PDB file of C-alpha atoms in Angstrom:
ATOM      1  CA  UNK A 180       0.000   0.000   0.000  1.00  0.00           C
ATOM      2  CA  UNK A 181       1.188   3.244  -0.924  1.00  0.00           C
ATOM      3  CA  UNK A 182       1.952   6.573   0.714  1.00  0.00           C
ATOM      4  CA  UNK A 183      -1.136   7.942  -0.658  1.00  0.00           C
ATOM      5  CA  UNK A 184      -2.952   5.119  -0.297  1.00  0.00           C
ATOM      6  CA  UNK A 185      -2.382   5.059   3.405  1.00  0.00           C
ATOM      7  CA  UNK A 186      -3.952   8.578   4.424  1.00  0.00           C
ATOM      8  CA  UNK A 187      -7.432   8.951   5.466  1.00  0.00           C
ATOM      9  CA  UNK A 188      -7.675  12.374   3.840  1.00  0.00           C
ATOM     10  CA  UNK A 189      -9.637  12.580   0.151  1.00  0.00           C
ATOM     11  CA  UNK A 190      -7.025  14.172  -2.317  1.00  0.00           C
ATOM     12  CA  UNK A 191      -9.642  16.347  -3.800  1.00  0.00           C
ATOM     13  CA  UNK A 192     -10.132  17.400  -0.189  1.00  0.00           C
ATOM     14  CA  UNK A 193      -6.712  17.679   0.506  1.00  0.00           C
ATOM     15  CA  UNK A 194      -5.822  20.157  -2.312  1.00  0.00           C
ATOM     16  CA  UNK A 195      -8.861  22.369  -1.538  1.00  0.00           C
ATOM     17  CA  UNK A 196      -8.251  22.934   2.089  1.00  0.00           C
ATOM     18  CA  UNK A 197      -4.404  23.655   0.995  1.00  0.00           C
ATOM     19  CA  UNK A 198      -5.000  25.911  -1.380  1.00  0.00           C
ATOM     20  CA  UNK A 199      -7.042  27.746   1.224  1.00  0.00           C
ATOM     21  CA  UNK A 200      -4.343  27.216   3.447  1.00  0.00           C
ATOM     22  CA  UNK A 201      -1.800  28.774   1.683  1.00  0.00           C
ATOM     23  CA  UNK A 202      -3.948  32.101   1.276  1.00  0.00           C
ATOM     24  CA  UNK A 203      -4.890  31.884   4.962  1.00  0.00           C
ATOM     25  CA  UNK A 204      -1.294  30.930   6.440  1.00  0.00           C
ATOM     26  CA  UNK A 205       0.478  33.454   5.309  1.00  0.00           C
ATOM     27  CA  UNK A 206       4.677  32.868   4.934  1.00  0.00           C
ATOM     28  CA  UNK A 207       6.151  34.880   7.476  1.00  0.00           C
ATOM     29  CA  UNK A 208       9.649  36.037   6.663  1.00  0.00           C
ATOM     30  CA  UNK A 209      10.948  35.971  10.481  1.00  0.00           C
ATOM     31  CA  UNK A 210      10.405  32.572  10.719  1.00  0.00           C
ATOM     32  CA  UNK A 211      11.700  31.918   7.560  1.00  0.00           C
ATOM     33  CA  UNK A 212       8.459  29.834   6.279  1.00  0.00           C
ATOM     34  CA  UNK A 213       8.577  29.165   2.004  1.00  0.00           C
ATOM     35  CA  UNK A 214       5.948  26.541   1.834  1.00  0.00           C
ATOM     36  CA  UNK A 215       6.512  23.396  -0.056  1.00  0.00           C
ATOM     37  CA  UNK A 216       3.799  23.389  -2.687  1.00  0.00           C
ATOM     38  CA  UNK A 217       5.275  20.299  -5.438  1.00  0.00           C
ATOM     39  CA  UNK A 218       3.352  17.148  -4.075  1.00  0.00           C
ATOM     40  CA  UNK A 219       5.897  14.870  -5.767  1.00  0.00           C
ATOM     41  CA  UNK A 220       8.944  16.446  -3.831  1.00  0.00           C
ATOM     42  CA  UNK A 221       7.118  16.002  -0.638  1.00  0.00           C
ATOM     43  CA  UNK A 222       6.354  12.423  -1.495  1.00  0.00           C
ATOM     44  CA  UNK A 223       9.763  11.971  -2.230  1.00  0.00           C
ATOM     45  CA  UNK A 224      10.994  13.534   1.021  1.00  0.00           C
ATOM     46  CA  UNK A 225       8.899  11.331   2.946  1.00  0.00           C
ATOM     47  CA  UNK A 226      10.181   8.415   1.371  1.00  0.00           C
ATOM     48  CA  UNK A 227      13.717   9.304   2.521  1.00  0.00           C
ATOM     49  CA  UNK A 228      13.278   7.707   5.816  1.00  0.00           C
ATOM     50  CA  UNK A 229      14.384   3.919   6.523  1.00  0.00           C
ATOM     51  CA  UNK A 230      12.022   3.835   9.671  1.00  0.00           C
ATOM     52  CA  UNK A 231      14.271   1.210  10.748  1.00  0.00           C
ATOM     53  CA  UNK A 232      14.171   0.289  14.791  1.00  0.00           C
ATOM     54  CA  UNK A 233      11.723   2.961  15.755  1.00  0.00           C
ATOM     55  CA  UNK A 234       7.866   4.112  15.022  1.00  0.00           C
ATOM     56  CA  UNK A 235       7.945   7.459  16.292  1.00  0.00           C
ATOM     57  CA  UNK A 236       8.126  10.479  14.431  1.00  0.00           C
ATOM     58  CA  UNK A 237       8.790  14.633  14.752  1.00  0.00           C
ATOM     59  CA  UNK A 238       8.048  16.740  12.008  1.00  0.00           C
ATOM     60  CA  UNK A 239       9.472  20.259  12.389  1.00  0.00           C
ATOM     61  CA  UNK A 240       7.605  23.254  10.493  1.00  0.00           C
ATOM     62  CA  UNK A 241       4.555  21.454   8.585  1.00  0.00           C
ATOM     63  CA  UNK A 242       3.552  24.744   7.828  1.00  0.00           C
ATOM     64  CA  UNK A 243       0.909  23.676   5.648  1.00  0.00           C
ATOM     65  CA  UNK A 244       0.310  19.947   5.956  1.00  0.00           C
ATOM     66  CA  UNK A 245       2.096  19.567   2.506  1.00  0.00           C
ATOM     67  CA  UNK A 246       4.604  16.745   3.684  1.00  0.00           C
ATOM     68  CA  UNK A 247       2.415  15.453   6.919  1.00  0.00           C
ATOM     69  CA  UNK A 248      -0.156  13.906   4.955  1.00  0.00           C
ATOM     70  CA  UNK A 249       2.545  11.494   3.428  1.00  0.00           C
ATOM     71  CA  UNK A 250       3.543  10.725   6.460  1.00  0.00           C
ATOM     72  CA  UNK A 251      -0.046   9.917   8.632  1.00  0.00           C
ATOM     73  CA  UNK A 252      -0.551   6.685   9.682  1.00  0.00           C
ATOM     74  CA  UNK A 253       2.323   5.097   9.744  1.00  0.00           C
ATOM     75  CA  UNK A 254       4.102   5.781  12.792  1.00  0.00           C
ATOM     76  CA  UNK A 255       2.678   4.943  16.671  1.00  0.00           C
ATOM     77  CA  UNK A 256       3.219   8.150  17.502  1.00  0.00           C
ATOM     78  CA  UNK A 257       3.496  11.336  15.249  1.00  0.00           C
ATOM     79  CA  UNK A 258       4.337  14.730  16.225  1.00  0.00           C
ATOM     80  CA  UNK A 259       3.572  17.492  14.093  1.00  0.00           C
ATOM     81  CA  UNK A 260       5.262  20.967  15.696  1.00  0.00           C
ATOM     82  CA  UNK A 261       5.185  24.539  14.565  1.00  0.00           C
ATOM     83  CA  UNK A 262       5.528  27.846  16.148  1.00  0.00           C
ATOM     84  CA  UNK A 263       3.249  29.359  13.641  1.00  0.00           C
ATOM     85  CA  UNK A 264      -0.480  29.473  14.990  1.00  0.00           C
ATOM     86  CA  UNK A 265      -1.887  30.235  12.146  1.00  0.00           C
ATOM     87  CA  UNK A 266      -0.084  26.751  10.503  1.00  0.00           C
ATOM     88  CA  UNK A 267      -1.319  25.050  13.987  1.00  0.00           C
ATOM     89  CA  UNK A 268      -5.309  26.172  13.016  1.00  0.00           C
ATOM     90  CA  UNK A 269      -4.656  25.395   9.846  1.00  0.00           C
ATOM     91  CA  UNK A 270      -3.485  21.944  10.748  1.00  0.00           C
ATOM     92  CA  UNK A 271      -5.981  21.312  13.077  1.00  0.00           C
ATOM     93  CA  UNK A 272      -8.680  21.977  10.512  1.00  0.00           C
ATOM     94  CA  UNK A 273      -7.526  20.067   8.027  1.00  0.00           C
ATOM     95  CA  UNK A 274      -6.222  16.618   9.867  1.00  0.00           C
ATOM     96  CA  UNK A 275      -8.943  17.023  12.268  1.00  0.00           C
ATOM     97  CA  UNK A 276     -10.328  12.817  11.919  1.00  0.00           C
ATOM     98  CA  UNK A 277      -6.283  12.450  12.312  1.00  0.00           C
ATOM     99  CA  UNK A 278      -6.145  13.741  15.661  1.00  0.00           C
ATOM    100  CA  UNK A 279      -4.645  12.546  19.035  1.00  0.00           C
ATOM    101  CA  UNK A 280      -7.629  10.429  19.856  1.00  0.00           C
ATOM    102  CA  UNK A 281      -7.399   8.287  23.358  1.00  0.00           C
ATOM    103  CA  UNK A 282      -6.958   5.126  22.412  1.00  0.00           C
ATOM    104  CA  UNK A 283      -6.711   5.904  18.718  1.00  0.00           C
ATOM    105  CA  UNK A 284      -3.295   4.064  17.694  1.00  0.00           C
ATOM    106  CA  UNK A 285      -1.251   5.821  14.832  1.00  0.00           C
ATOM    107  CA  UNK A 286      -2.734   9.200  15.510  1.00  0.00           C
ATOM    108  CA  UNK A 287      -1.473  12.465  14.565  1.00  0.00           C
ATOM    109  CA  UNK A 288      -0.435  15.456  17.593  1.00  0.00           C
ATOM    110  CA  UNK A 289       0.039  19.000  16.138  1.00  0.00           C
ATOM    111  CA  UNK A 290       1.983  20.700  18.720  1.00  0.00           C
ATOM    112  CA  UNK A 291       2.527  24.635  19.168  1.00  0.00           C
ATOM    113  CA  UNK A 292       6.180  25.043  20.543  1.00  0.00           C
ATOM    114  CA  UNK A 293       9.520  25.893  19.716  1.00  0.00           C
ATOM    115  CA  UNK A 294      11.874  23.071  18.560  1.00  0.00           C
ATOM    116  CA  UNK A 295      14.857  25.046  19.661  1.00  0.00           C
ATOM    117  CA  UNK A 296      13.429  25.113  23.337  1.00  0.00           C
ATOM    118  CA  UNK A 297      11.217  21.945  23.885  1.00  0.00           C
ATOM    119  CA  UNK A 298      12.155  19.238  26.082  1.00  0.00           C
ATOM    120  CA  UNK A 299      11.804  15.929  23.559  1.00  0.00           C
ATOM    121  CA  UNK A 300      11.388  13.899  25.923  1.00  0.00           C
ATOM    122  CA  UNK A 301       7.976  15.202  26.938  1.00  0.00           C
ATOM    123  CA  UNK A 302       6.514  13.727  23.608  1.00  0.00           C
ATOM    124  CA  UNK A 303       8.476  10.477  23.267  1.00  0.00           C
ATOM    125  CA  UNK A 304       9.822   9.842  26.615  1.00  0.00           C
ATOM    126  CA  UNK A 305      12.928   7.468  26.051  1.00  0.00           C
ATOM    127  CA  UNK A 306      11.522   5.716  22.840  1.00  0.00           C
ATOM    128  CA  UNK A 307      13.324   6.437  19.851  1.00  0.00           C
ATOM    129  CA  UNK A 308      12.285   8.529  17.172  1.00  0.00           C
ATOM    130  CA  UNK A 309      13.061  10.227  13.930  1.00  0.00           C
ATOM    131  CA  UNK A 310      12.689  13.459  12.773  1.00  0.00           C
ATOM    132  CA  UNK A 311      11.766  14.855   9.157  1.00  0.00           C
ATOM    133  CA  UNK A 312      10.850  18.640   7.570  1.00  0.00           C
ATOM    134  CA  UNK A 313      11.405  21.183   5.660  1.00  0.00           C
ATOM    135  CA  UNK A 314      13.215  23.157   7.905  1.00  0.00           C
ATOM    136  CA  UNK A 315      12.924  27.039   8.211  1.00  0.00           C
ATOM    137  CA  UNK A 316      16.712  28.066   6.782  1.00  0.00           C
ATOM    138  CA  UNK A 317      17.100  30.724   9.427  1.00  0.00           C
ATOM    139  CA  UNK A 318      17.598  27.613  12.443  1.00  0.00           C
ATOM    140  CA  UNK A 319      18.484  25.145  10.646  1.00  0.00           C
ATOM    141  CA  UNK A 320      21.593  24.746  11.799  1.00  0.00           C
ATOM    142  CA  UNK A 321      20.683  25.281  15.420  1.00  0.00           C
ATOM    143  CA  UNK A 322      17.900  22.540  14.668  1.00  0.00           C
ATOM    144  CA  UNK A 323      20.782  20.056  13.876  1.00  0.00           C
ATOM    145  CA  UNK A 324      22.924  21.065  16.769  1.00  0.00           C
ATOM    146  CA  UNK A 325      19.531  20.179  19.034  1.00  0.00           C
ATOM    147  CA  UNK A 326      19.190  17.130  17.607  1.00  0.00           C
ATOM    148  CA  UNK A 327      22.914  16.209  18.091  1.00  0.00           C
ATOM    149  CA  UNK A 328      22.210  16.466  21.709  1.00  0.00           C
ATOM    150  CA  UNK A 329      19.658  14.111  21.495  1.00  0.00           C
ATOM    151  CA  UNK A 330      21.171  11.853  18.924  1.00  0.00           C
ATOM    152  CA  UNK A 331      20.740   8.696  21.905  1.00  0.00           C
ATOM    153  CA  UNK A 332      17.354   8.959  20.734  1.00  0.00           C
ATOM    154  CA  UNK A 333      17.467   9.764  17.295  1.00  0.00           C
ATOM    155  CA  UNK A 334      18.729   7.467  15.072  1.00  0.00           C
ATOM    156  CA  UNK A 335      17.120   8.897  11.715  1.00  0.00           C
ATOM    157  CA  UNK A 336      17.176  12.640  10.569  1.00  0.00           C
ATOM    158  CA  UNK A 337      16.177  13.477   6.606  1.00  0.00           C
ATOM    159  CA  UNK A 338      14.768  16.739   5.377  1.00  0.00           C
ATOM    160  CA  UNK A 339      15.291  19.929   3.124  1.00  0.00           C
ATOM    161  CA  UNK A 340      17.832  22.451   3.940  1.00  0.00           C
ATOM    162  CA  UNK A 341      19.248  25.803   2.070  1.00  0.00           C
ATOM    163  CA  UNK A 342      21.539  23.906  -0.788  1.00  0.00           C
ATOM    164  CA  UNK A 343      24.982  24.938   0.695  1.00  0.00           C
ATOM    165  CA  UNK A 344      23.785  23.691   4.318  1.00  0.00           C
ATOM    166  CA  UNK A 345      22.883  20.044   2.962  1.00  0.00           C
ATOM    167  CA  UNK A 346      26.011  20.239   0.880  1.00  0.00           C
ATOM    168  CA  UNK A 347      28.138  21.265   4.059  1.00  0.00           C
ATOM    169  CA  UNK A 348      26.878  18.793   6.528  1.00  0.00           C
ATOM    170  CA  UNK A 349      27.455  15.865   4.095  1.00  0.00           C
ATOM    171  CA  UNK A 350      30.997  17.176   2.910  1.00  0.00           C
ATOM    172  CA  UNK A 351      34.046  14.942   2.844  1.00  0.00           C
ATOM    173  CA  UNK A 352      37.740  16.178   3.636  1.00  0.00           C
ATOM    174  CA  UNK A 353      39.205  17.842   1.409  1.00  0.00           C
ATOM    175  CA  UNK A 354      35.941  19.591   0.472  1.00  0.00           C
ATOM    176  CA  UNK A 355      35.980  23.777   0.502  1.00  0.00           C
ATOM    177  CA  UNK A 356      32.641  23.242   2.216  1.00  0.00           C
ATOM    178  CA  UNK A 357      34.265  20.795   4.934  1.00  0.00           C
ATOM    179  CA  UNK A 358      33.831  22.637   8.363  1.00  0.00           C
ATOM    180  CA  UNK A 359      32.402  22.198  11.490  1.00  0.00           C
ATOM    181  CA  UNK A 360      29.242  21.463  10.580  1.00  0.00           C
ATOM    182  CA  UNK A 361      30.616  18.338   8.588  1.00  0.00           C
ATOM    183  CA  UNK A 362      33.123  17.026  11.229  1.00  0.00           C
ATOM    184  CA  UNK A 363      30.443  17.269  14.300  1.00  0.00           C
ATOM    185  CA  UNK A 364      27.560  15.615  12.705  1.00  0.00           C
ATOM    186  CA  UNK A 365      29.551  12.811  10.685  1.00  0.00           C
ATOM    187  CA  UNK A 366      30.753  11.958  14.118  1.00  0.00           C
ATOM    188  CA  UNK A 367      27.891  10.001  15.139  1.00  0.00           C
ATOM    189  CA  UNK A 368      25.623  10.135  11.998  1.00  0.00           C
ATOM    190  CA  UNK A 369      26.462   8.819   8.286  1.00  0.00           C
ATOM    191  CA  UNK A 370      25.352  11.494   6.196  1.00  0.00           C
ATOM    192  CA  UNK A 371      24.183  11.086   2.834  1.00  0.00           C
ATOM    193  CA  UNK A 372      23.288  14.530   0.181  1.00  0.00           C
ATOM    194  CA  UNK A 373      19.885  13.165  -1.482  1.00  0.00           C
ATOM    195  CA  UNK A 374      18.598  15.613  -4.309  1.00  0.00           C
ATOM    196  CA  UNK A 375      18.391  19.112  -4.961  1.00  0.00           C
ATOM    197  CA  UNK A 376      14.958  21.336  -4.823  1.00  0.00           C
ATOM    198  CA  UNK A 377      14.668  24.192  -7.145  1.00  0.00           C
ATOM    199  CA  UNK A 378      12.738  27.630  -5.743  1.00  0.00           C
ATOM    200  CA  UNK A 379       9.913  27.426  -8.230  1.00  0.00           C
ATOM    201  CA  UNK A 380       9.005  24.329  -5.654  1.00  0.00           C
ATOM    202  CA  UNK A 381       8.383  27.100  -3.047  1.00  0.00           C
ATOM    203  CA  UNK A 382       5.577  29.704  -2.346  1.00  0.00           C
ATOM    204  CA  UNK A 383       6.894  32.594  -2.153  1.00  0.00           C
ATOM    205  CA  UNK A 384      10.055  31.192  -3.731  1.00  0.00           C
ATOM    206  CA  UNK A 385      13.501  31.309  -2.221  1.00  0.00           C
ATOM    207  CA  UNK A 386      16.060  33.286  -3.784  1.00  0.00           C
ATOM    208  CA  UNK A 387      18.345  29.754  -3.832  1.00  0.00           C
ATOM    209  CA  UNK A 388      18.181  26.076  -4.370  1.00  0.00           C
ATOM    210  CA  UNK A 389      17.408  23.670  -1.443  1.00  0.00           C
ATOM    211  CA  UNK A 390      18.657  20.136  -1.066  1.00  0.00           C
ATOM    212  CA  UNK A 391      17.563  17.447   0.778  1.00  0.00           C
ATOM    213  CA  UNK A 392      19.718  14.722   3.111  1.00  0.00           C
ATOM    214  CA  UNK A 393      19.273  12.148   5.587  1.00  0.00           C
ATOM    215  CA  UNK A 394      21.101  11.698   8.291  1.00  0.00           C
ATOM    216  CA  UNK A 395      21.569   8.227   9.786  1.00  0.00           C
ATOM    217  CA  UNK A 396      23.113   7.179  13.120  1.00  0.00           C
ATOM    218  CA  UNK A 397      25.966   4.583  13.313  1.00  0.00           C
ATOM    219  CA  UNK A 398      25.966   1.473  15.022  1.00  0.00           C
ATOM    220  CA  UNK A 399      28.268   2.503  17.275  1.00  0.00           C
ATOM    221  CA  UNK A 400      28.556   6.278  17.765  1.00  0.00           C
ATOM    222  CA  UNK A 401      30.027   6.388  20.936  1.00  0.00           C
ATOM    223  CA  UNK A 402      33.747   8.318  20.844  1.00  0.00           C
ATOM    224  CA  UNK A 403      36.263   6.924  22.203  1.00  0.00           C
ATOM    225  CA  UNK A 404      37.698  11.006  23.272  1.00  0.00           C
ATOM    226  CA  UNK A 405      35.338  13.418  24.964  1.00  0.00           C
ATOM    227  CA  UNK A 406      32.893  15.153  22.442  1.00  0.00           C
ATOM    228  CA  UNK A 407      33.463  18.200  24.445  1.00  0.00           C
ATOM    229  CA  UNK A 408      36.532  18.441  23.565  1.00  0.00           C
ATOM    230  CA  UNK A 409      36.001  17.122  20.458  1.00  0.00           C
ATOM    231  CA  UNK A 410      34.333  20.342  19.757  1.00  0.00           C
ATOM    232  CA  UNK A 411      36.183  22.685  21.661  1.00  0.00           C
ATOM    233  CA  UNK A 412      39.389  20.931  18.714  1.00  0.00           C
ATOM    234  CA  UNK A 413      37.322  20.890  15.603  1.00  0.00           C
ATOM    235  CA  UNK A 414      35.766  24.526  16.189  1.00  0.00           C
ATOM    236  CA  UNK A 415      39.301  25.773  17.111  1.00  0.00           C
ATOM    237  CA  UNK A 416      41.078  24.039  14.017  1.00  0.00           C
ATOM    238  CA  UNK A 417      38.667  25.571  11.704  1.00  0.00           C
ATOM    239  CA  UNK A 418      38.316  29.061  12.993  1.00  0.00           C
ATOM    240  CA  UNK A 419      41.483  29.440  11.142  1.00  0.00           C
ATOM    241  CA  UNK A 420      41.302  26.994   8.433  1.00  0.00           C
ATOM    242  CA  UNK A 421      44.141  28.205   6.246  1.00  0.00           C
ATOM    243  CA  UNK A 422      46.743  27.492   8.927  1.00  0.00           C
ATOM    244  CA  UNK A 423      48.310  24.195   9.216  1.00  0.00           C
ATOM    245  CA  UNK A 424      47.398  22.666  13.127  1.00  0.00           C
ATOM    246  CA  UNK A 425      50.384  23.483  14.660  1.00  0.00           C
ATOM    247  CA  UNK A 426      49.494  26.833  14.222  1.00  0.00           C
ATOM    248  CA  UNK A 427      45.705  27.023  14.538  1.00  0.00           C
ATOM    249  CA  UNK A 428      45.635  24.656  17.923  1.00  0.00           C
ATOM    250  CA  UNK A 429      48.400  26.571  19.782  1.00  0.00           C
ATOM    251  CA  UNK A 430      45.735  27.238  22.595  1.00  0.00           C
ATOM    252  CA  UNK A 431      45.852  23.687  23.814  1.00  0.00           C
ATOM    253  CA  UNK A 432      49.511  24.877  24.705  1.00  0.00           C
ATOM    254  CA  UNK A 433      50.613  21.363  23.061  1.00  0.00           C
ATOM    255  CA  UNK A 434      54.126  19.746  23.944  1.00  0.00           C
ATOM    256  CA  UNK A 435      56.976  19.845  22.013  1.00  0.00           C
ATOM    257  CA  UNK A 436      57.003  16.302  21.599  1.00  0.00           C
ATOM    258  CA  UNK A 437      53.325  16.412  20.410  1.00  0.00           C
ATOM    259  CA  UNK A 438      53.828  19.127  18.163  1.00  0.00           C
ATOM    260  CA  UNK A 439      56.383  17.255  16.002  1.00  0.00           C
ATOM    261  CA  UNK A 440      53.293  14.555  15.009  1.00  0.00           C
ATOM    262  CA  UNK A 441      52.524  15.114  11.144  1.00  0.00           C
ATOM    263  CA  UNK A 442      49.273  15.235  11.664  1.00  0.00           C
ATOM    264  CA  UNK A 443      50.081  18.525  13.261  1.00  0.00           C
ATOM    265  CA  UNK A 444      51.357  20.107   9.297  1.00  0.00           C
ATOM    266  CA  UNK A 445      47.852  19.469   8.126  1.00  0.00           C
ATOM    267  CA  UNK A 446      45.460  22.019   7.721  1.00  0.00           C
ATOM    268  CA  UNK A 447      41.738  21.261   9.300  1.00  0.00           C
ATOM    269  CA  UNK A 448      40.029  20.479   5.958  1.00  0.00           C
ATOM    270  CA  UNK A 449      42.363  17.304   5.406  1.00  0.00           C
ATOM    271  CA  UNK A 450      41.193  15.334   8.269  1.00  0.00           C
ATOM    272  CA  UNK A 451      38.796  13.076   8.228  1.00  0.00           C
ATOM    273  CA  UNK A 452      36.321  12.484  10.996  1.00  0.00           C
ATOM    274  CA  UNK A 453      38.448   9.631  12.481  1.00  0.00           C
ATOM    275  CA  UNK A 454      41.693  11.798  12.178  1.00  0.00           C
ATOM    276  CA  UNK A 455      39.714  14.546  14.198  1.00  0.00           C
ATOM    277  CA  UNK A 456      39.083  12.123  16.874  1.00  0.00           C
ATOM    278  CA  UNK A 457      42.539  10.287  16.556  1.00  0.00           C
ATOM    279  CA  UNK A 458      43.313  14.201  17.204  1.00  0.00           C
ATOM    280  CA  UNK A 459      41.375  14.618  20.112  1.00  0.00           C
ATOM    281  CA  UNK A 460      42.650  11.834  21.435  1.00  0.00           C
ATOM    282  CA  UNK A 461      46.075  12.995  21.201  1.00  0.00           C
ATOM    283  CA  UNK A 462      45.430  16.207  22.936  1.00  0.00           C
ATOM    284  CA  UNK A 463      43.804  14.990  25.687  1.00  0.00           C
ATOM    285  CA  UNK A 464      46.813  12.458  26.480  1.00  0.00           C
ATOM    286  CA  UNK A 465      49.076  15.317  25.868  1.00  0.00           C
ATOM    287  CA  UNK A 466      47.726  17.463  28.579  1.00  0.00           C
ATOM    288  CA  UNK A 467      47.629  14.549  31.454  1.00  0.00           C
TER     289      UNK A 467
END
């Protein structure tokens, strides 16, 4: 059975109350809101998750339902959240037999709050869960960094970002668009650039392209340094990306000893992940 054969919600139906939805939710530019209006791009973007060891799902910014309805009744719990009320009426109106029902198994809770400041585990206690959107450019970084704290119960993350923040979070070394963003989130997650999204896709449009990735945790993402200072090196290293490491990480005040290493002649953009932690490692050994 099908994506669209799943939902309870009459296409004709659908389309009417989104149309109306998109002249009564109007796209505010402070919280960065273009809404998705292509149905096969949001079919496609649901499709993007595994749904592998959990049933739980967060969407962030359904704005106008446009990606939720490919993704109702399928999970055991599914949490729609925006900080726009007038998406949240909207929302409610038009998934209202989808509701949070007691009793009701596979049912659909639009929430009003702030992903930035929520505590997750409100919605989905300890269970794991993953989470999907199109994500409002101005936080999306800020979004991944949240869910990076929470990545013991997140082991799925797919969704659209601006173009040249998809591209940098699944850069490899050696890339000009290798950075911090890259090095923290390959870490613990395998990260994988899907497709592009062109602005016409968009109402209003976006002055750029968006692209689309999906993030998926590793089997074993514990580190074997502290990811404190695993970011306290990477963000260091990169601050001053042209220098080789001997130069950029002279705050750790390193040994002389350690400073001879050849990893310290590289610059931050040819490590990989492992050499960052490798790294790490070496630092903190260095200081004891």
């Amino acid at each position: 059975m099908s994506n669209k054969e799943r939902t309870s919600i009459d296409d004709e139906v659908f389309k009417a109350n989104f149309e109306q939805g998109v002249r009564e939710v109007k796209a505010k530019k402070h919280l960065g809101q273009h809404f998705l209006t292509d149905e096969e791009i949001s079919e496609r973007i649901a499709q993007t998750l595994q749904k592998d060891n959990y049933n739980n799902l967060l969407e962030i910014g359904p704005g106008t339902g446009v990606l939720t309805k490919y993704l109702l009744n399928t999970y055991d719990r599914f949490v729609a959240m925006d900080l726009d009320r007038e998406s949240i009426a909207y929302l409610n109106s038009t998934f209202k037999a989808e509701h949070d029902i007691q009793d009701k198994p596979k049912a659909l809770n639009v929430v009003e709050a702030d992903f930035l400041k929520v505590d997750l585990s409100v919605y989905f206690g300890e269970e794991q869960f993953a989470i999907i959107g199109n994500f409002p450019y101005n936080i999306s970084t800020q979004i991944v960094f949240k869910a990076l704290e929470n990545k013991q119960c997140i082991p799925e993350f797919s969704g659209m970002f601006q173009k040249e923040v998809a591209e940098r979070i699944c850069a490899k070394e050696g890339s000009k668009t290798y950075g911090i963003l890259s090095v923290l989130v390959q870490a613990f997650y395998t990260a994988e650039y899907l497709f592009t999204v062109p602005p016409e896709a968009f109402d209003p449009p976006p002055k750029i392209h968006s692209g689309v990735l999906r993030l998926q945790r590793k089997e074993n993402y514990e580190l074997p340094c502290e990811e404190k200072k695993l970011r306290d090196v990477v963000k260091t290293a990169f601050q001053q990306r042209r220098k080789t490491l001997r130069n950029s990480l002279k705050k750790f005040n390193l040994s002389p000893e350690l400073r001879e290493d050849s990893i310290f002649a590289k610059r931050p953009e040819q490590l990989s992940v492992e050499q960052f932690i490798e790294l790490t490692l070496k630092i903190s050994k260095d200081a004891i």
